Amino acid sequence: KNEVEQSPQNLTAQEGEFITINCSYSVGISALHWLQQHPGGGIVSLFMLSSGKKKHGRLIATINIQEKHSSLHITASHPRDSAVYICAVTKGAQKLVFGQGTRLTINP
Amino acid sequence: NAGVTQTPKFRVLKTGQSMTLLCAQDMNHEYMYWYRQDPGMGLRLIHYSVGEGTTAKGEVPDGYNVSRLKKQNFLLGLESAAPSQTSVYFCASSYSINSVTPSYEQYFGPGTRLTVT
């Protein structure tokens, strides 16, 4: 079993819909990260959090340490949000362990 | 600042050939990492470095070597390429909060797509 599990693996939605991507982990962590990867592109860090909730524009990330679970929400989704969203956790000092990613497609 | 850059962006090798991937960062970061990304799998750590002149093995180090002769550069070498090393390779870096603690946030390069035939 992977230490970091994401669901769903693929998600297709219509423009404007509210999107939720989930991440569960099974190890002790120092921090949890949400990353975005566009097709053929590099990887960009969206959020790093160790408790509570963070918001940036239409993106919201939450984490529940007790339940070892995090969610990434996108409000008023747009086709430009189409990308792979990756959850990763920091174990120990600096090593990241990654989930498999969620491929999000937003149709106009 | 260019951030983290990787050279080359694409490369095709024949089995048994060797090559070096270069990662450079201009942010004066202490920590650098090499990952590979394969379909259906998350990124996996190959090797990492906590400072100039130091390297350490990650999750999947076999078949790769690394060097960190200068703080800004982290080289990944394939001595004898195999088809199983076909992948997209990402370099990342992070800075020190203090002398012993890295920042947990990592900055990624654009990736190198390597195909071994």
mmCIF file of C-alpha atoms in Angstrom:
data_model
loop_
_atom_site.group_PDB
_atom_site.id
_atom_site.type_symbol
_atom_site.label_atom_id
_atom_site.label_comp_id
_atom_site.label_asym_id
_atom_site.label_seq_id
_atom_site.Cartn_x
_atom_site.Cartn_y
_atom_site.Cartn_z
ATOM 1 C CA LYS A 1 0.000 0.000 0.000
ATOM 2 C CA ASN A 2 1.358 3.423 -0.951
ATOM 3 C CA GLU A 3 2.132 5.756 1.918
ATOM 4 C CA VAL A 4 0.243 8.534 0.118
ATOM 5 C CA GLU A 5 -3.023 7.762 -1.643
ATOM 6 C CA GLN A 6 -4.999 10.180 -3.769
ATOM 7 C CA SER A 7 -8.547 9.967 -5.025
ATOM 8 C CA PRO A 8 -9.890 10.113 -7.556
ATOM 9 C CA GLN A 9 -7.150 9.223 -10.033
ATOM 10 C CA ASN A 10 -9.041 10.945 -12.833
ATOM 11 C CA LEU A 11 -11.705 13.615 -12.630
ATOM 12 C CA THR A 12 -13.638 15.289 -15.419
ATOM 13 C CA ALA A 13 -15.990 18.172 -14.683
ATOM 14 C CA GLN A 14 -17.755 21.057 -16.344
ATOM 15 C CA GLU A 15 -16.576 24.614 -16.081
ATOM 16 C CA GLY A 16 -17.886 26.257 -12.950
ATOM 17 C CA GLU A 17 -18.158 23.100 -10.871
ATOM 18 C CA PHE A 18 -16.724 22.789 -7.355
ATOM 19 C CA ILE A 19 -13.836 20.316 -7.360
ATOM 20 C CA THR A 20 -12.504 18.217 -4.479
ATOM 21 C CA ILE A 21 -9.401 16.059 -4.597
ATOM 22 C CA ASN A 22 -8.549 13.916 -1.595
ATOM 23 C CA CYS A 23 -5.258 12.746 -0.126
ATOM 24 C CA SER A 24 -4.739 10.219 2.655
ATOM 25 C CA TYR A 25 -1.411 9.294 4.174
ATOM 26 C CA SER A 26 -0.290 6.592 6.537
ATOM 27 C CA VAL A 27 2.915 7.966 8.014
ATOM 28 C CA GLY A 28 3.942 10.689 10.406
ATOM 29 C CA ILE A 29 4.610 13.872 8.507
ATOM 30 C CA SER A 30 6.243 17.243 8.986
ATOM 31 C CA ALA A 31 4.214 18.921 6.249
ATOM 32 C CA LEU A 32 1.844 18.178 3.388
ATOM 33 C CA HIS A 33 2.152 19.675 -0.066
ATOM 34 C CA TRP A 34 -0.183 20.171 -2.982
ATOM 35 C CA LEU A 35 1.554 20.521 -6.333
ATOM 36 C CA GLN A 36 0.283 21.248 -9.829
ATOM 37 C CA GLN A 37 1.691 19.828 -13.049
ATOM 38 C CA HIS A 38 0.420 21.019 -16.421
ATOM 39 C CA PRO A 39 0.767 18.729 -19.462
ATOM 40 C CA GLY A 40 4.361 18.739 -20.607
ATOM 41 C CA GLY A 41 5.173 21.270 -17.962
ATOM 42 C CA GLY A 42 7.043 21.505 -14.763
ATOM 43 C CA ILE A 43 5.804 21.145 -11.226
ATOM 44 C CA VAL A 44 4.603 24.114 -9.221
ATOM 45 C CA SER A 45 3.997 24.183 -5.507
ATOM 46 C CA LEU A 46 0.460 25.328 -4.658
ATOM 47 C CA PHE A 47 0.340 24.850 -0.901
ATOM 48 C CA MET A 48 2.411 23.612 1.961
ATOM 49 C CA LEU A 49 0.537 23.070 5.200
ATOM 50 C CA SER A 50 0.912 21.305 8.503
ATOM 51 C CA SER A 51 -2.433 22.204 10.065
ATOM 52 C CA GLY A 52 -5.742 23.875 9.347
ATOM 53 C CA LYS A 53 -6.564 25.492 6.064
ATOM 54 C CA LYS A 54 -4.967 27.705 3.432
ATOM 55 C CA LYS A 55 -6.584 29.664 0.612
ATOM 56 C CA HIS A 56 -5.119 31.158 -2.527
ATOM 57 C CA GLY A 57 -7.553 32.615 -5.008
ATOM 58 C CA ARG A 58 -10.006 29.884 -5.984
ATOM 59 C CA LEU A 59 -7.921 27.135 -4.391
ATOM 60 C CA ILE A 60 -8.380 25.931 -0.829
ATOM 61 C CA ALA A 61 -6.348 23.257 0.948
ATOM 62 C CA THR A 62 -7.293 21.665 4.247
ATOM 63 C CA ILE A 63 -5.620 19.103 6.438
ATOM 64 C CA ASN A 64 -6.849 16.965 9.318
ATOM 65 C CA ILE A 65 -3.819 15.681 11.171
ATOM 66 C CA GLN A 66 -5.772 13.273 13.388
ATOM 67 C CA GLU A 67 -7.430 11.610 10.407
ATOM 68 C CA LYS A 68 -4.274 11.827 8.243
ATOM 69 C CA HIS A 69 -6.287 13.369 5.437
ATOM 70 C CA SER A 70 -6.101 16.453 3.245
ATOM 71 C CA SER A 71 -8.356 17.900 0.579
ATOM 72 C CA LEU A 72 -7.740 20.325 -2.255
ATOM 73 C CA HIS A 73 -10.790 22.281 -3.379
ATOM 74 C CA ILE A 74 -11.191 24.390 -6.504
ATOM 75 C CA THR A 75 -14.137 26.766 -6.631
ATOM 76 C CA ALA A 76 -15.646 28.005 -9.913
ATOM 77 C CA SER A 77 -13.417 25.668 -11.908
ATOM 78 C CA HIS A 78 -12.071 26.798 -15.282
ATOM 79 C CA PRO A 79 -10.512 24.900 -18.214
ATOM 80 C CA ARG A 80 -7.128 26.415 -17.322
ATOM 81 C CA ASP A 81 -7.319 24.443 -14.039
ATOM 82 C CA SER A 82 -6.890 21.265 -16.086
ATOM 83 C CA ALA A 83 -3.707 19.654 -14.823
ATOM 84 C CA VAL A 84 -2.375 16.853 -12.663
ATOM 85 C CA TYR A 85 -2.601 17.654 -8.961
ATOM 86 C CA ILE A 86 -0.102 15.898 -6.755
ATOM 87 C CA CYS A 87 -0.201 15.414 -3.006
ATOM 88 C CA ALA A 88 3.130 14.900 -1.246
ATOM 89 C CA VAL A 89 4.199 14.612 2.358
ATOM 90 C CA THR A 90 7.473 15.478 4.048
ATOM 91 C CA LYS A 91 8.784 12.625 6.155
ATOM 92 C CA GLY A 92 11.582 13.445 8.506
ATOM 93 C CA ALA A 93 13.852 16.314 7.623
ATOM 94 C CA GLN A 94 13.519 16.801 3.925
ATOM 95 C CA LYS A 95 12.341 13.791 1.955
ATOM 96 C CA LEU A 96 9.114 14.054 0.007
ATOM 97 C CA VAL A 97 6.841 11.082 -0.613
ATOM 98 C CA PHE A 98 4.419 11.604 -3.470
ATOM 99 C CA GLY A 99 0.966 10.387 -4.309
ATOM 100 C CA GLN A 100 0.238 9.136 -7.817
ATOM 101 C CA GLY A 101 -1.531 12.333 -8.807
ATOM 102 C CA THR A 102 -5.066 13.207 -9.864
ATOM 103 C CA ARG A 103 -5.632 14.141 -13.495
ATOM 104 C CA LEU A 104 -8.252 16.902 -13.623
ATOM 105 C CA THR A 105 -9.980 17.902 -16.844
ATOM 106 C CA ILE A 106 -12.365 20.855 -16.885
ATOM 107 C CA ASN A 107 -14.531 21.061 -19.991
ATOM 108 C CA PRO A 108 -15.904 24.401 -21.213
ATOM 109 C CA ASN B 1 16.321 34.673 -11.182
ATOM 110 C CA ALA B 2 16.010 31.614 -13.399
ATOM 111 C CA GLY B 3 15.161 29.382 -10.425
ATOM 112 C CA VAL B 4 15.902 25.725 -11.131
ATOM 113 C CA THR B 5 16.990 24.845 -14.660
ATOM 114 C CA GLN B 6 17.673 21.459 -16.223
ATOM 115 C CA THR B 7 19.756 20.500 -19.237
ATOM 116 C CA PRO B 8 18.885 18.906 -21.618
ATOM 117 C CA LYS B 9 15.092 19.033 -21.967
ATOM 118 C CA PHE B 10 14.908 15.911 -24.122
ATOM 119 C CA ARG B 11 17.319 13.096 -24.908
ATOM 120 C CA VAL B 12 17.206 9.735 -26.646
ATOM 121 C CA LEU B 13 19.884 7.199 -25.739
ATOM 122 C CA LYS B 14 20.689 3.719 -26.938
ATOM 123 C CA THR B 15 21.049 0.959 -24.345
ATOM 124 C CA GLY B 16 24.524 1.041 -22.850
ATOM 125 C CA GLN B 17 25.242 4.692 -23.627
ATOM 126 C CA SER B 18 26.078 7.137 -20.875
ATOM 127 C CA MET B 19 24.973 10.667 -20.210
ATOM 128 C CA THR B 20 24.837 13.367 -17.560
ATOM 129 C CA LEU B 21 21.838 15.473 -16.657
ATOM 130 C CA LEU B 22 22.628 18.892 -15.263
ATOM 131 C CA CYS B 23 20.570 20.725 -12.679
ATOM 132 C CA ALA B 24 21.404 24.301 -11.780
ATOM 133 C CA GLN B 25 19.813 26.657 -9.264
ATOM 134 C CA ASP B 26 20.553 30.322 -8.678
ATOM 135 C CA MET B 27 18.760 30.658 -5.343
ATOM 136 C CA ASN B 28 21.721 29.659 -3.156
ATOM 137 C CA HIS B 29 19.782 26.653 -1.895
ATOM 138 C CA GLU B 30 21.580 24.113 0.249
ATOM 139 C CA TYR B 31 19.495 21.075 -0.609
ATOM 140 C CA MET B 32 19.061 19.516 -4.053
ATOM 141 C CA TYR B 33 17.187 16.452 -5.229
ATOM 142 C CA TRP B 34 16.783 14.239 -8.271
ATOM 143 C CA TYR B 35 13.436 12.503 -8.894
ATOM 144 C CA ARG B 36 12.057 10.324 -11.655
ATOM 145 C CA GLN B 37 8.423 10.301 -12.713
ATOM 146 C CA ASP B 38 6.901 7.256 -14.385
ATOM 147 C CA PRO B 39 3.326 6.731 -15.604
ATOM 148 C CA GLY B 40 1.035 5.452 -12.879
ATOM 149 C CA MET B 41 3.604 6.090 -10.182
ATOM 150 C CA GLY B 42 4.363 9.091 -8.047
ATOM 151 C CA LEU B 43 7.679 10.858 -8.244
ATOM 152 C CA ARG B 44 10.433 8.842 -6.641
ATOM 153 C CA LEU B 45 13.620 10.153 -5.095
ATOM 154 C CA ILE B 46 16.812 8.950 -6.782
ATOM 155 C CA HIS B 47 19.545 10.827 -4.922
ATOM 156 C CA TYR B 48 19.767 14.007 -2.927
ATOM 157 C CA SER B 49 22.364 16.379 -1.514
ATOM 158 C CA VAL B 50 22.310 18.354 1.710
ATOM 159 C CA GLY B 51 25.200 20.575 0.716
ATOM 160 C CA GLU B 52 28.174 21.087 -1.549
ATOM 161 C CA GLY B 53 30.332 17.975 -1.688
ATOM 162 C CA THR B 54 27.720 15.686 -0.113
ATOM 163 C CA THR B 55 25.300 13.221 -1.686
ATOM 164 C CA ALA B 56 22.993 10.498 -0.407
ATOM 165 C CA LYS B 57 20.870 7.714 -1.854
ATOM 166 C CA GLY B 58 17.146 8.026 -2.168
ATOM 167 C CA GLU B 59 14.471 5.458 -2.868
ATOM 168 C CA VAL B 60 15.644 4.276 -6.308
ATOM 169 C CA PRO B 61 19.407 4.965 -6.636
ATOM 170 C CA ASP B 62 20.520 1.905 -8.613
ATOM 171 C CA GLY B 63 21.987 2.684 -12.030
ATOM 172 C CA TYR B 64 22.566 6.351 -11.219
ATOM 173 C CA ASN B 65 25.412 8.394 -9.784
ATOM 174 C CA VAL B 66 25.444 12.002 -8.671
ATOM 175 C CA SER B 67 27.898 14.742 -7.857
ATOM 176 C CA ARG B 68 27.610 18.121 -6.152
ATOM 177 C CA LEU B 69 30.972 19.767 -6.744
ATOM 178 C CA LYS B 70 29.479 23.268 -6.725
ATOM 179 C CA LYS B 71 26.619 24.431 -4.527
ATOM 180 C CA GLN B 72 24.552 25.587 -7.487
ATOM 181 C CA ASN B 73 24.883 22.408 -9.570
ATOM 182 C CA PHE B 74 23.694 18.839 -9.051
ATOM 183 C CA LEU B 75 24.620 16.319 -11.745
ATOM 184 C CA LEU B 76 22.866 13.022 -12.376
ATOM 185 C CA GLY B 77 24.828 10.429 -14.333
ATOM 186 C CA LEU B 78 23.749 7.284 -16.110
ATOM 187 C CA GLU B 79 26.834 5.172 -16.775
ATOM 188 C CA SER B 80 25.141 2.489 -18.871
ATOM 189 C CA ALA B 81 21.598 3.414 -19.781
ATOM 190 C CA ALA B 82 18.848 0.780 -19.727
ATOM 191 C CA PRO B 83 15.296 0.915 -21.126
ATOM 192 C CA SER B 84 14.015 0.837 -17.528
ATOM 193 C CA GLN B 85 15.530 4.284 -17.092
ATOM 194 C CA THR B 86 13.165 5.770 -19.645
ATOM 195 C CA SER B 87 11.423 8.403 -17.581
ATOM 196 C CA VAL B 88 10.962 12.086 -16.905
ATOM 197 C CA TYR B 89 13.590 13.369 -14.508
ATOM 198 C CA PHE B 90 12.971 16.312 -12.213
ATOM 199 C CA CYS B 91 15.446 18.223 -10.160
ATOM 200 C CA ALA B 92 14.395 20.236 -7.109
ATOM 201 C CA SER B 93 16.031 22.401 -4.488
ATOM 202 C CA SER B 94 15.198 23.750 -1.067
ATOM 203 C CA TYR B 95 16.805 26.190 1.329
ATOM 204 C CA SER B 96 17.917 25.999 4.932
ATOM 205 C CA ILE B 97 15.865 27.548 7.684
ATOM 206 C CA ASN B 98 18.898 27.219 9.917
ATOM 207 C CA SER B 99 22.114 25.202 9.935
ATOM 208 C CA VAL B 100 20.340 21.887 10.451
ATOM 209 C CA THR B 101 16.775 22.348 9.249
ATOM 210 C CA PRO B 102 15.722 22.482 5.590
ATOM 211 C CA SER B 103 12.671 24.310 4.405
ATOM 212 C CA TYR B 104 10.020 21.752 3.600
ATOM 213 C CA GLU B 105 9.104 23.524 0.364
ATOM 214 C CA GLN B 106 10.904 22.335 -2.738
ATOM 215 C CA TYR B 107 11.331 24.232 -6.003
ATOM 216 C CA PHE B 108 11.200 22.102 -9.131
ATOM 217 C CA GLY B 109 12.923 22.344 -12.483
ATOM 218 C CA PRO B 110 11.060 21.889 -15.798
ATOM 219 C CA GLY B 111 12.070 18.251 -16.227
ATOM 220 C CA THR B 112 14.137 16.194 -18.674
ATOM 221 C CA ARG B 113 12.402 13.582 -20.804
ATOM 222 C CA LEU B 114 14.774 10.666 -21.383
ATOM 223 C CA THR B 115 14.089 7.745 -23.675
ATOM 224 C CA VAL B 116 16.378 4.728 -23.749
ATOM 225 C CA THR B 117 15.919 2.418 -26.736
#
